[in-house]
Each structure stands twice: as structure tokens, then as C-alpha cells.
Amino acid sequence: MIKSKEWNWNVVNGKFKDTWLEPSIESYYLVNRWKNQNKKQFLDLGCGLGRHTILFGKNEFDTYSFDLSKEAIERTKEYAKNEGLKVEFKVGDMIELPYDNDSMDCILCRNVISHTDTEGIKKIINEIYRVLRKNGECYLTLCSKDTYGFKRDDFPFIDKNTKINMDDGPEKGIPHFYADYDLIKELFKIFKIEKIYQLEDFYEENDKKYTSFHYHVLIVK
């Protein structure tokens, strides 16, 4: 299994930083869904700069914030302090979560779980299953094999599902695991899969147009 590597959050500033402070669209849906289910203990798995930690904290969830990056945790701590929120923070690797069995009601893991190889993904999935309570839910995203990164010849393979990002930026040198529908069904067979859907993102950079695809998956223990 490849060694886990965190994002370089030190280079994330200005307008790029603002992007990572804005909660994702689906997070608002999840706040309402999980409130209606009377879920309380929320784990922001791969918190980044804390956009979802703050959102769920403000909505009165007992919030736990976790990331491999010490820089991310420190910046999220400062964000939570400024908002007057009580959050429990931990630094660590998703392949071995520092939480008790059956301790979390709900987990959000957006654009994070893919930062490993196939063996690592399997370990993370087992850890998510372990820390979730019965009927607990996890919403996560996975890189799709339809996206351009999987097809790039200059990104080397680590295994048949995993490539290393070689572009300059916060993800340089970080593994990216890519999935398809059948692989997702196989990987998450220990869960009830509530939803699987694929989204395409369009963006432009230096007068060039790009698209990326991600699978969004909602699973229930």
C-alpha cells in the first residue's frame, strides 16, 4: 500500500482559499437529512479548511474534525474558535481512525477518500464501517475513471485503479484512486448503498476547458 500523503494547504490562499471555505451543495441537504434522522455525532473526515466542520457545528451537531494535514487542522481550529464552536480535532490517517467502534452517527468525506490506492481504499471503508453506529450514514465522493486525470499518460499508475497527480499545486505527488460503478458496488458491499450518482464538473484554466467526473455515494451501515 502506498504511503498516505496530505494536501499542501500552505499554497491555498486568496480566491482559491475562498473556494474551500464554501460548503458543498450537498452538505446542506445532508444537514437537513441527518437532523430529521436525529443524528448527532458528525465526523468531518478529511476536513480541509473546515467548511463542513463549521456548517455542521453551527447546526448543533457534536462535531469531530479529522485530517492528515496538521496545517489543515490548525486552520480549522482557528476558524472554529472565531465562530465560537466547540469541535474535537484529531490529526491522523484514515486507514486507522482514532475513534471507538459504533461512535459516529454520520460522516462526510468529500474529495478525500480517493487520496490513496486500492488497498488503502479498502482499509478506509472498513474503518468507516467500524466507527459508524447501526443505521449510521456516510456520504463520500470518489474520482471516476471517466475523468481526464485517469486518462493522462503523464500521471503514472500505482495499481490498475490508482495514479499519482504530477501537476503543480496542492495535490502534486498525491495518489488518486479512480472507480467505476461496478467497482463501487464491490467495494461497499458491506453497506447498504442508498445512492450512487456521477457528476461532471466543468472548469476553464488558461483558456483551456476541462471536465472532471466524481461519483457521489451515500451508504448506510
Coordinates of C-alpha atoms in Angstrom, one line a residue:
M1 CA 0.0 0.0 0.0
I2 CA 1.3 3.5 -0.9
K3 CA 2.1 5.8 2.0
S4 CA -0.6 8.4 2.6
K5 CA 0.2 12.0 1.7
E6 CA -1.7 15.1 2.7
W7 CA -2.7 18.2 0.6
N8 CA -0.3 21.1 0.7
W9 CA -2.7 23.6 2.3
N10 CA 0.1 26.2 2.7
V11 CA -0.3 27.1 -1.0
V12 CA -4.1 27.5 -0.7
N13 CA -4.8 31.2 -0.4
G14 CA -6.7 34.1 -2.0
K15 CA -9.7 33.2 -4.2
F16 CA -8.6 29.5 -4.2
K17 CA -8.9 29.5 -0.4
D18 CA -12.4 31.0 -0.6
T19 CA -13.5 28.1 -2.8
W20 CA -12.5 25.7 0.0
L21 CA -14.4 27.7 2.7
E22 CA -17.7 27.4 0.9
P23 CA -19.7 24.3 1.9
S24 CA -20.5 21.9 -0.9
I25 CA -24.1 21.9 -2.3
E26 CA -25.0 18.5 -1.0
S27 CA -23.8 19.4 2.6
Y28 CA -26.9 21.5 3.1
Y29 CA -29.1 18.5 2.1
L30 CA -27.2 16.3 4.5
V31 CA -27.6 18.7 7.4
N32 CA -31.4 18.5 7.0
R33 CA -31.4 14.8 6.3
W34 CA -29.4 13.9 9.3
K35 CA -31.2 16.4 11.6
N36 CA -34.5 14.7 10.5
Q37 CA -33.0 11.3 11.4
N38 CA -32.0 12.7 14.9
K39 CA -28.3 12.0 14.2
K40 CA -26.0 13.9 16.5
Q41 CA -22.3 12.8 16.3
F42 CA -20.9 14.1 13.0
L43 CA -17.4 13.3 11.6
D44 CA -15.8 15.6 9.1
L45 CA -13.4 13.0 7.6
G46 CA -10.7 15.0 5.8
C47 CA -11.8 18.4 7.0
G48 CA -9.5 20.6 4.8
L49 CA -10.0 24.2 5.9
G50 CA -13.2 23.4 7.9
R51 CA -16.1 24.3 5.6
H52 CA -18.2 21.4 6.7
T53 CA -16.9 21.3 10.3
I54 CA -18.3 24.9 10.7
L55 CA -21.5 24.2 8.9
F56 CA -22.4 21.2 11.0
G57 CA -21.1 22.8 14.2
K58 CA -23.4 25.8 13.6
N59 CA -26.3 23.3 13.2
E60 CA -25.7 21.9 16.6
F61 CA -24.1 18.6 15.7
D62 CA -21.5 17.2 18.0
T63 CA -18.7 17.7 15.5
Y64 CA -15.4 15.8 15.1
S65 CA -12.8 17.1 12.7
F66 CA -10.1 14.9 11.2
D67 CA -7.3 15.4 8.7
L68 CA -3.9 14.0 7.8
S69 CA -2.6 17.6 7.4
K70 CA -1.6 19.4 10.6
E71 CA -1.9 22.7 8.7
A72 CA -5.5 22.0 7.8
I73 CA -6.3 21.1 11.4
E74 CA -4.7 24.3 12.7
R75 CA -6.5 26.5 10.3
T76 CA -9.8 24.7 11.0
K77 CA -9.2 25.2 14.7
E78 CA -8.8 28.9 14.3
Y79 CA -11.9 29.1 12.1
A80 CA -14.0 27.2 14.7
K81 CA -12.6 29.4 17.5
N82 CA -13.6 32.6 15.7
E83 CA -17.1 31.1 15.2
G84 CA -17.4 30.2 18.9
L85 CA -17.8 26.5 18.2
K86 CA -16.7 23.5 20.2
V87 CA -15.1 20.9 18.0
E88 CA -12.9 17.9 18.7
F89 CA -9.9 17.8 16.4
K90 CA -7.5 15.0 15.5
V91 CA -4.6 14.6 13.1
G92 CA -4.2 11.1 11.5
D93 CA -4.5 8.7 8.6
M94 CA -7.9 7.5 7.5
I95 CA -6.6 3.9 7.3
E96 CA -6.7 3.9 11.1
L97 CA -9.2 6.2 12.6
P98 CA -8.8 7.2 16.3
Y99 CA -12.4 6.7 17.2
D100 CA -14.3 4.0 19.1
N101 CA -16.4 1.3 17.4
D102 CA -20.0 2.5 16.8
S103 CA -19.3 6.0 17.9
M104 CA -20.5 8.2 14.9
D105 CA -24.0 8.8 13.6
C106 CA -22.9 10.4 10.3
I107 CA -19.8 11.0 8.2
L108 CA -19.0 13.3 5.3
C109 CA -15.9 12.5 3.3
R110 CA -15.8 14.8 0.3
N111 CA -13.0 14.7 -2.2
V112 CA -10.8 12.9 0.3
I113 CA -11.2 9.1 0.3
S114 CA -9.7 8.9 -3.2
H115 CA -6.3 10.0 -2.0
T116 CA -4.9 6.5 -1.6
D117 CA -4.5 3.3 -3.6
T118 CA -6.8 0.3 -3.9
E119 CA -5.5 -1.4 -0.8
G120 CA -5.8 1.9 1.1
I121 CA -9.4 2.4 0.0
K122 CA -10.4 -1.0 1.3
K123 CA -8.9 -0.2 4.7
I124 CA -10.6 3.2 4.9
I125 CA -14.0 1.6 4.0
N126 CA -13.6 -0.9 6.8
E127 CA -12.7 1.9 9.2
I128 CA -15.8 3.9 8.2
Y129 CA -17.9 0.8 8.8
R130 CA -16.3 0.2 12.2
V131 CA -16.9 3.7 13.6
L132 CA -20.4 4.1 12.3
R133 CA -23.3 3.1 14.5
K134 CA -26.0 0.8 13.2
N135 CA -28.1 2.8 10.7
G136 CA -25.4 5.4 10.6
E137 CA -24.7 7.1 7.2
C138 CA -21.7 8.2 5.3
Y139 CA -21.7 10.5 2.2
L140 CA -18.5 10.3 0.2
T141 CA -17.1 11.1 -3.2
L142 CA -14.8 9.1 -5.4
C143 CA -12.8 10.0 -8.5
S144 CA -14.3 8.5 -11.6
K145 CA -12.4 6.6 -14.3
D146 CA -14.3 8.8 -16.8
T147 CA -12.3 11.8 -15.7
Y148 CA -9.4 13.2 -17.6
G149 CA -6.8 12.5 -14.8
F150 CA -7.3 8.8 -15.2
K151 CA -6.6 9.0 -18.9
R152 CA -3.5 11.2 -18.8
D153 CA -0.3 9.5 -19.9
D154 CA 1.9 11.7 -17.7
F155 CA 0.2 10.5 -14.5
P156 CA 1.9 7.2 -13.6
F157 CA -0.1 4.2 -12.4
I158 CA 0.5 2.8 -8.9
D159 CA -2.1 0.0 -9.4
K160 CA -4.8 -0.6 -12.0
N161 CA -7.1 1.9 -10.3
T162 CA -4.6 4.5 -8.9
K163 CA -2.5 7.2 -10.5
I164 CA -0.2 9.9 -9.0
N165 CA -1.1 13.5 -9.7
M166 CA 2.0 15.2 -11.2
D167 CA 0.6 18.7 -11.7
D168 CA 2.0 21.6 -9.7
G169 CA -0.3 22.7 -6.9
P170 CA -1.7 21.3 -3.5
E171 CA -2.2 17.8 -4.9
K172 CA 1.2 17.3 -6.5
G173 CA 2.5 13.8 -5.7
I174 CA -0.7 12.7 -4.1
P175 CA -2.3 9.3 -5.2
H176 CA -5.7 9.4 -6.8
F177 CA -7.9 6.3 -6.8
Y178 CA -10.4 6.0 -9.6
A179 CA -13.6 3.9 -9.6
D180 CA -16.5 2.9 -11.8
Y181 CA -20.0 1.7 -10.9
D182 CA -19.2 -2.0 -10.6
L183 CA -16.1 -1.4 -8.5
I184 CA -18.1 0.9 -6.1
K185 CA -20.7 -1.9 -5.7
E186 CA -18.0 -4.4 -4.9
L187 CA -16.1 -2.1 -2.5
F188 CA -19.1 -1.1 -0.5
K189 CA -20.9 -4.5 -0.3
I190 CA -20.7 -4.5 3.5
F191 CA -23.0 -1.4 3.4
K192 CA -26.5 -0.8 2.1
I193 CA -25.9 1.6 -0.8
E194 CA -28.6 4.2 -0.7
K195 CA -27.5 6.3 -3.7
I196 CA -24.8 6.3 -6.4
Y197 CA -24.6 9.1 -8.9
Q198 CA -21.9 10.6 -11.1
L199 CA -21.4 14.4 -11.6
E200 CA -19.4 16.1 -14.2
D201 CA -17.7 19.4 -13.3
F202 CA -16.7 21.9 -16.0
Y203 CA -13.9 24.5 -15.5
E204 CA -11.6 26.6 -17.5
E205 CA -7.9 27.5 -16.9
N206 CA -5.5 29.4 -19.1
D207 CA -8.1 29.5 -21.9
K208 CA -8.5 25.7 -21.8
K209 CA -11.6 23.8 -20.9
Y210 CA -11.5 20.8 -18.6
T211 CA -14.1 18.4 -17.2
S212 CA -13.8 16.1 -14.2
F213 CA -16.1 13.3 -13.0
H214 CA -16.8 12.2 -9.5
Y215 CA -19.1 9.6 -8.0
H216 CA -21.2 10.6 -5.1
V217 CA -22.1 7.7 -2.8
L218 CA -24.5 7.6 0.2
I219 CA -24.1 4.4 2.3
V220 CA -25.8 3.1 5.4
K221 CA -24.5 0.7 8.0

